[in-house]
Each structure stands twice: as structure tokens, then as C-alpha cells.
Coordinates of C-alpha atoms in Angstrom, one line a residue:
X1 CA 109.0 86.6 104.0
X2 CA 107.3 88.0 105.1
X3 CA 105.1 87.3 107.6
X4 CA 107.7 88.8 109.7
X5 CA 107.0 87.1 113.0
X6 CA 108.2 83.9 111.5
X7 CA 111.5 82.5 112.9
X8 CA 114.6 81.6 111.0
X9 CA 116.2 79.3 113.4
X10 CA 118.3 76.2 112.6
X11 CA 116.5 72.9 112.7
X12 CA 116.7 71.6 116.3
X13 CA 114.0 69.1 116.2
X14 CA 114.8 65.4 115.9
X15 CA 116.5 64.3 112.7
X16 CA 113.9 61.5 112.5
X17 CA 111.0 63.9 112.3
X18 CA 112.8 66.1 109.8
X19 CA 113.6 63.2 107.5
X20 CA 110.0 62.1 107.9
X21 CA 108.8 65.5 106.7
X22 CA 111.1 65.4 103.7
X23 CA 110.1 61.9 102.7
X24 CA 106.4 62.5 103.2
X25 CA 106.3 65.8 101.3
X26 CA 108.9 65.4 98.6
X27 CA 107.4 66.1 95.3
X28 CA 108.6 67.2 91.8
X29 CA 109.4 70.9 91.5
X30 CA 106.7 72.9 89.7
X31 CA 107.6 75.3 87.4
X32 CA 103.6 89.4 88.8
X33 CA 106.5 91.3 88.7
X34 CA 106.1 93.9 91.5
X35 CA 105.7 97.5 90.5
X36 CA 108.6 99.9 90.6
X37 CA 109.2 102.0 93.6
X38 CA 107.7 105.5 93.5
X39 CA 110.3 107.9 92.1
X40 CA 110.3 110.4 94.9
X41 CA 113.1 113.0 95.2
X42 CA 115.0 111.1 97.9
X43 CA 114.8 107.8 95.9
X44 CA 116.3 109.5 92.8
X45 CA 119.4 110.2 94.8
X46 CA 120.0 106.5 95.4
X47 CA 121.7 104.5 92.8
X48 CA 123.4 101.1 92.1
X49 CA 126.8 102.8 91.9
X50 CA 126.4 105.2 94.8
X51 CA 129.8 104.1 96.3
X52 CA 131.6 103.8 93.0
X53 CA 134.1 106.5 94.0
X54 CA 134.0 106.5 97.8
X55 CA 134.1 102.7 98.4
X56 CA 134.1 100.8 95.0
X57 CA 134.8 97.4 96.6
X58 CA 131.9 97.6 99.1
X59 CA 129.9 94.7 97.5
X60 CA 132.9 92.5 97.3
X61 CA 133.8 93.2 100.9
X62 CA 130.3 92.3 102.1
X63 CA 130.2 89.3 99.8
X64 CA 133.3 87.9 101.4
X65 CA 131.6 88.0 104.8
X66 CA 128.2 86.6 103.6
X67 CA 129.8 83.7 101.7
X68 CA 131.9 82.7 104.7
X69 CA 128.9 83.0 107.1
X70 CA 126.8 80.9 104.7
X71 CA 129.4 78.1 104.9
X72 CA 130.0 78.3 108.6
X73 CA 126.4 79.0 109.8
X74 CA 123.8 78.5 107.0
X75 CA 121.1 79.9 109.3
X76 CA 122.7 83.3 108.7
X77 CA 120.8 83.4 105.4
X78 CA 117.2 83.3 106.5
X79 CA 118.2 85.2 109.7
X80 CA 119.6 88.1 107.8
X81 CA 116.8 88.2 105.2
X82 CA 114.3 88.3 108.1
X83 CA 116.3 91.0 109.7
X84 CA 116.0 93.2 106.6
X85 CA 112.2 92.7 106.5
X86 CA 111.9 93.6 110.1
X87 CA 114.1 96.7 109.6
X88 CA 112.2 98.0 106.6
X89 CA 108.7 97.5 108.1
X90 CA 109.5 99.5 111.3
X91 CA 110.8 103.1 110.7
X92 CA 111.8 102.1 107.1
X93 CA 115.0 100.6 105.8
X94 CA 117.4 102.5 108.0
X95 CA 119.3 100.0 110.1
X96 CA 117.3 100.9 113.2
X97 CA 116.8 97.2 114.0
X98 CA 120.5 97.0 114.6
X99 CA 120.7 99.5 117.5
X100 CA 121.1 98.1 121.0
X101 CA 119.0 99.4 123.9
X102 CA 120.9 101.8 126.1
X103 CA 121.9 100.3 129.5
X104 CA 119.5 101.6 132.2
X105 CA 117.1 103.1 129.7
X106 CA 113.4 102.5 130.3
X107 CA 112.7 102.7 126.5
X108 CA 113.9 99.6 124.7
X109 CA 115.2 99.6 121.1
X110 CA 113.5 97.8 118.3
X111 CA 115.6 94.7 118.5
X112 CA 114.5 94.1 122.1
X113 CA 110.8 94.2 121.3
X114 CA 108.8 91.1 122.2
X115 CA 108.1 90.5 118.5
X116 CA 111.8 90.6 117.7
X117 CA 113.1 88.5 120.7
X118 CA 113.6 85.5 118.4
X119 CA 115.6 87.2 115.8
X120 CA 118.7 85.0 115.3
X121 CA 122.0 86.3 116.6
X122 CA 123.6 85.1 113.3
X123 CA 121.9 87.9 111.4
X124 CA 123.2 90.6 113.7
X125 CA 126.7 89.0 113.7
X126 CA 126.8 88.9 109.9
X127 CA 126.1 92.7 109.7
X128 CA 128.6 93.4 112.5
X129 CA 131.4 91.5 110.7
X130 CA 130.6 93.1 107.3
X131 CA 130.5 96.6 108.9
X132 CA 133.9 96.0 110.6
X133 CA 135.5 95.0 107.3
X134 CA 134.0 97.8 105.3
X135 CA 134.9 100.4 108.0
X136 CA 138.5 99.2 107.8
X137 CA 138.6 99.9 104.1
X138 CA 136.2 102.8 103.8
X139 CA 135.8 104.5 107.2
X140 CA 132.7 106.5 107.8
X141 CA 131.3 106.0 104.2
X142 CA 128.9 103.1 104.0
X143 CA 125.7 103.0 106.1
X144 CA 124.6 100.0 108.1
X145 CA 121.3 100.2 106.3
X146 CA 123.0 99.6 102.9
X147 CA 125.1 96.8 104.3
X148 CA 122.0 95.0 105.6
X149 CA 120.2 95.4 102.2
X150 CA 123.2 94.1 100.3
X151 CA 123.8 91.2 102.7
X152 CA 120.1 90.1 102.4
X153 CA 120.5 90.0 98.6
X154 CA 123.7 88.0 98.9
X155 CA 121.9 85.3 101.1
X156 CA 119.0 85.1 98.7
X157 CA 121.4 84.3 95.9
X158 CA 123.6 82.0 98.0
X159 CA 120.5 80.0 98.9
X160 CA 119.8 79.4 95.2
X161 CA 117.6 82.4 94.6
X162 CA 118.0 85.4 92.2
X163 CA 120.8 87.9 92.1
X164 CA 119.4 91.4 91.8
X165 CA 121.1 94.8 91.9
X166 CA 120.7 96.8 95.2
X167 CA 120.3 100.5 95.1
X168 CA 122.4 102.2 97.7
X169 CA 122.5 105.6 99.4
X170 CA 120.5 104.9 102.6
X171 CA 121.5 106.7 105.7
X172 CA 121.1 105.1 109.2
X173 CA 118.1 106.2 111.2
X174 CA 118.4 107.6 114.7
X175 CA 115.1 106.4 116.1
X176 CA 114.7 102.8 117.4
X177 CA 111.8 102.2 119.7
X178 CA 110.4 98.8 120.7
X179 CA 106.9 100.3 121.1
X180 CA 106.8 100.9 117.3
X181 CA 107.3 97.3 116.4
X182 CA 104.0 95.5 117.2
X183 CA 101.7 97.5 114.9
X184 CA 104.1 97.1 112.0
X185 CA 104.9 93.4 112.0
X186 CA 102.7 90.8 110.4
X187 CA 101.5 87.9 112.7
X188 CA 101.6 84.2 112.0
X189 CA 97.8 84.1 112.1
X190 CA 97.2 87.4 110.3
X191 CA 94.3 87.4 107.9
X192 CA 94.7 88.5 104.3
X193 CA 92.8 91.6 105.1
X194 CA 95.2 92.4 107.9
X195 CA 98.2 91.7 105.8
X196 CA 96.9 93.8 102.9
X197 CA 96.3 96.7 105.2
X198 CA 99.8 96.5 106.6
X199 CA 101.6 96.0 103.3
X200 CA 99.5 98.8 101.6
X201 CA 100.5 101.1 104.4
X202 CA 104.1 100.5 103.3
X203 CA 103.4 101.3 99.7
X204 CA 103.3 97.6 98.7
X205 CA 100.6 96.0 96.6
X206 CA 98.8 92.7 96.9
X207 CA 101.2 91.1 94.4
X208 CA 104.2 92.5 96.3
X209 CA 102.8 90.8 99.5
X210 CA 102.4 87.4 97.9
X211 CA 105.8 87.6 96.2
X212 CA 107.6 88.7 99.4
X213 CA 105.9 86.0 101.3
X214 CA 107.8 83.6 99.1
X215 CA 110.8 84.4 101.3
X216 CA 109.4 81.6 103.4
X217 CA 110.9 79.2 100.9
X218 CA 113.8 79.0 103.4
X219 CA 113.8 79.4 107.2
X220 CA 112.1 77.9 110.1
X221 CA 109.3 78.6 112.6
X222 CA 108.9 77.7 116.3
X223 CA 106.0 75.5 117.3
X224 CA 104.2 78.4 119.1
X225 CA 103.7 80.1 115.7
X226 CA 101.3 77.5 114.5
X227 CA 100.4 75.4 117.5
X228 CA 96.7 76.5 117.5
X229 CA 96.4 75.2 113.9
X230 CA 97.3 71.7 115.3
X231 CA 95.0 71.5 118.3
X232 CA 92.6 74.4 118.7
X233 CA 92.0 76.3 115.5
X234 CA 90.0 79.5 116.2
X235 CA 88.8 78.1 119.5
X236 CA 87.2 75.0 118.0
X237 CA 89.4 72.5 120.0
X238 CA 90.0 70.9 116.6
X239 CA 92.8 71.2 114.1
X240 CA 92.7 73.6 111.1
X241 CA 90.5 71.6 108.7
X242 CA 92.6 72.9 105.8
X243 CA 95.9 71.4 106.8
X244 CA 97.0 68.3 105.1
X245 CA 96.5 65.2 107.4
X246 CA 100.0 64.0 106.8
X247 CA 101.5 67.3 107.7
X248 CA 99.3 67.6 110.8
X249 CA 100.4 64.2 112.0
X250 CA 104.1 65.0 111.5
X251 CA 103.8 68.4 113.1
X252 CA 102.0 67.0 116.1
X253 CA 105.0 64.6 116.6
X254 CA 107.3 67.6 116.9
X255 CA 105.0 70.0 118.7
X256 CA 102.8 68.6 121.5
X257 CA 100.0 70.7 122.7
X258 CA 101.5 71.0 126.2
X259 CA 105.0 70.8 127.6
X260 CA 106.8 70.8 124.3
X261 CA 110.4 72.0 123.8
X262 CA 110.2 75.7 123.0
X263 CA 113.5 75.5 121.0
X264 CA 112.1 73.0 118.4
X265 CA 111.6 74.5 114.9
X266 CA 110.1 73.3 111.7
X267 CA 110.9 74.4 108.1
X268 CA 108.4 76.6 106.4
X269 CA 109.0 74.7 103.2
X270 CA 108.7 71.0 104.0
X271 CA 109.8 69.9 100.6
X272 CA 112.9 71.9 99.8
X273 CA 113.7 73.7 103.1
X274 CA 117.2 74.8 102.4
X275 CA 116.7 75.9 98.7
X276 CA 115.4 79.3 97.7
X277 CA 112.9 78.3 95.0
X278 CA 109.2 78.6 94.2
X279 CA 108.1 75.3 95.9
X280 CA 106.6 77.4 98.7
X281 CA 103.7 78.2 96.4
X282 CA 103.1 74.6 95.3
X283 CA 103.0 73.7 99.0
X284 CA 100.2 76.2 99.6
X285 CA 98.3 74.6 96.8
X286 CA 98.8 71.2 98.4
X287 CA 97.6 72.5 101.8
X288 CA 101.2 72.2 103.2
X289 CA 101.6 75.8 104.3
X290 CA 103.0 76.0 107.8
X291 CA 101.6 79.3 109.1
X292 CA 98.0 80.2 108.9
X293 CA 99.0 83.5 107.3
X294 CA 100.8 81.5 104.6
X295 CA 98.0 79.1 103.8
X296 CA 95.6 82.0 103.8
X297 CA 97.2 83.3 100.6
X298 CA 95.9 80.3 98.7
X299 CA 92.5 80.2 100.4
X300 CA 91.7 83.8 99.6
X301 CA 90.3 84.4 96.1
X302 CA 92.2 87.7 95.8
X303 CA 95.6 86.2 96.3
X304 CA 95.1 82.7 95.0
X305 CA 95.7 83.6 91.4
X306 CA 99.1 85.1 92.2
X307 CA 100.0 81.9 94.2
X308 CA 99.0 79.7 91.3
X309 CA 100.9 81.8 88.8
X310 CA 104.1 81.8 90.8
X311 CA 103.9 78.1 91.6
X312 CA 104.2 77.3 87.9
X313 CA 107.2 79.4 87.0
X314 CA 110.4 79.7 89.0
X315 CA 111.9 82.4 86.8
X316 CA 108.8 84.5 87.1
X317 CA 109.0 84.3 90.8
X318 CA 112.7 85.1 90.9
X319 CA 112.2 88.2 88.7
X320 CA 109.2 89.3 90.8
X321 CA 111.0 88.7 94.0
X322 CA 114.0 90.8 93.0
X323 CA 111.8 93.7 92.0
X324 CA 109.7 93.4 95.2
X325 CA 112.8 93.4 97.3
X326 CA 114.1 96.6 95.6
X327 CA 110.7 98.2 96.2
X328 CA 110.6 97.2 99.8
X329 CA 114.1 98.4 100.2
X330 CA 112.9 101.9 99.4
X331 CA 110.5 102.1 102.4
X332 CA 111.1 105.0 104.6
X333 CA 114.7 105.6 103.3
X334 CA 116.6 108.3 105.3
X335 CA 118.7 110.8 103.3
X336 CA 121.2 113.3 104.6
X337 CA 122.3 114.5 108.1
X338 CA 119.0 116.1 108.8
X339 CA 117.3 112.8 108.9
X340 CA 120.0 110.3 109.4
X341 CA 123.6 109.4 110.2
X342 CA 126.3 106.9 109.2
X343 CA 127.1 104.8 112.2
X344 CA 130.6 103.5 112.7
X345 CA 129.1 100.8 115.0
X346 CA 125.8 99.6 113.8
X347 CA 124.6 98.7 117.3
X348 CA 125.3 102.1 118.8
X349 CA 123.5 105.4 118.0
X350 CA 125.9 108.2 118.9

């Protein structure tokens, strides 16, 4: 999903507006596999059955928590998936996003960075619950980083998306600094050039970027993330000329230029907001992208063909998304005590 500054909050805007959005933009569903992760030495030590002897029931334990969370608080899905993206893009997939700032410390942890201030509590709660259950059965064995990767996969599948295998064997990182977040997180108004530079720096390709952005098929964004598109696009004092007029009208109802409710959110995918599918791409073709960084993927001639390809074939998107998530899940993996630890409490670095 990744334009990672996007917010996965529950829909708190009026039900009238939400129903209007669904009615206005309901349309029939329209039917690049990412490259494999580089096989570096540390990656070869990771495997799908890493815990087969030390904690064979780890995925079932985590699955019992994610399924319950999905029933009780559906927002846990996009919240946890977003948490995984934010973890991997800063310091690698090492659970450093889960560490709390030390009381009295002048240096804040990642989770308290301004760019992470709207990360939903449900994501952190899901991981804490899963970690507690796993620790009870397999103390000191499974890393927080692996639990987060598995939980994110579970929520993709529970939301209607693909089920893909997760390689395991990550260790938890010891470094978590808020100052390292801003240069590593995409913005809601990032250009394709900016996005490509960032994703390439993580070892991800243009195709990976477009595929992972499809995570915006579920989740929500606060008005502030796209307000300039509605009223003052690039300083013109006019709305973004690309945005569909019907969507513009609906969004302005929810998000006034001044004095609006900061808690109001709008779904990324205005046609099937609670279903993990490929409609996100069809929306971009129809000028129904919510964030400027989303819509830019269709406007740019380099990324448009990938958008068009994925909008036609849900199974192709699912296959590509699973492969891209596996590749992203290898970013900056920590291995061994020299580089990492296995935290008993995901929020506390000993």
C-alpha cells in the first residue's frame, strides 16, 4: 500500500456520504509478477518452515488472533498491513516500528514519528496479542518481526485477497529512531519519480511499486491527505483537473476546505472499500484515485501499462501481490545476535 502515509482508519464520516460514494461509484468488477528477492546469504537462512521444530503451531496461533481481530475490529486488517509496510521501509522488516519510546528520552522511537502518528492502535494490539499467545506456547523463539509479517498476510487473505506463504527467520532490530522515518516513507502527493527513487532504494522495481500500491484496495485516508486536490491543487486555487467531478463533489461534502472534522476518513477504494480485490486499478483508470500519488500511477506513461494490466485480471494481481509482499518482506532482514534480538515484549527493547 503503499503510499505509506495513507491512513487505515475506520469510516467515521457520515453514513449518508459513504452510501452516496458507494452508489455513485459502484461499477462491475474488471477482471507482472514481481521479481524474486535477491538470494543473499542471510536470505537463504530464512525458510517457510523455519519454526517447524521450535514452534510448529506458530501460524495457527497467530491465525487464531488475526481471525478474531478481523471479526471484532475489521480495521485491524488495513492497520496491520500498513504497519508491516512502515516497518519494512524504515530499518527493514525487523519489528522496530513496534518499539515504544523510552520515558524521558529525547530521542523518539519510530512509532512516535510525525509520519506514524496516525498508525491505528488496532495494528499494534493485534501484534501484542499474537506475541503473548505465541510466547505462552513457544517462549523466546518467534520474533516480533515474523509475527508482523504473518499477521499482515493473514489480513490480506481474510479481506478476500491471496494467501501466500511467508518466509520466516527474521530477528528483531535494536534500532528504532523517529528521525529515520521521514526520508523513508512515501507521501500522499509523491510524484512517480519520487516513488521510484524510494522503492528502488529498497530493492523494489517499478512493477513492485505498482503492485504493492494495490494494497490501497482496502483502508481509509484522512481528509488532510488529499485536501489540496479538492481546493488548491499545486497552488492553482482550483481542484485537481484529473479527479472525476462526481468524486470531487462527494469528497467536498465530507472534507470542507476549512474547519472540517480531522477524524473523518474516506475509503481509498470507493467501489469495494472492504474487499481486497483489483478494483483499485480500475478506479485509477476511471479517475477515481483518492490520493494524488495513487492517481499518478495511471497518469505516468511508465506505470500506466502495469495499472491497465492489473485492472483486467484479479488473479494476476493476486499472484503478483503475494510475490511482491515476499520480496518486500526481505528488506533489511536482521539475522543472528550480532544484528538483532528476539524480544519477549515487542514494544520493549531490552
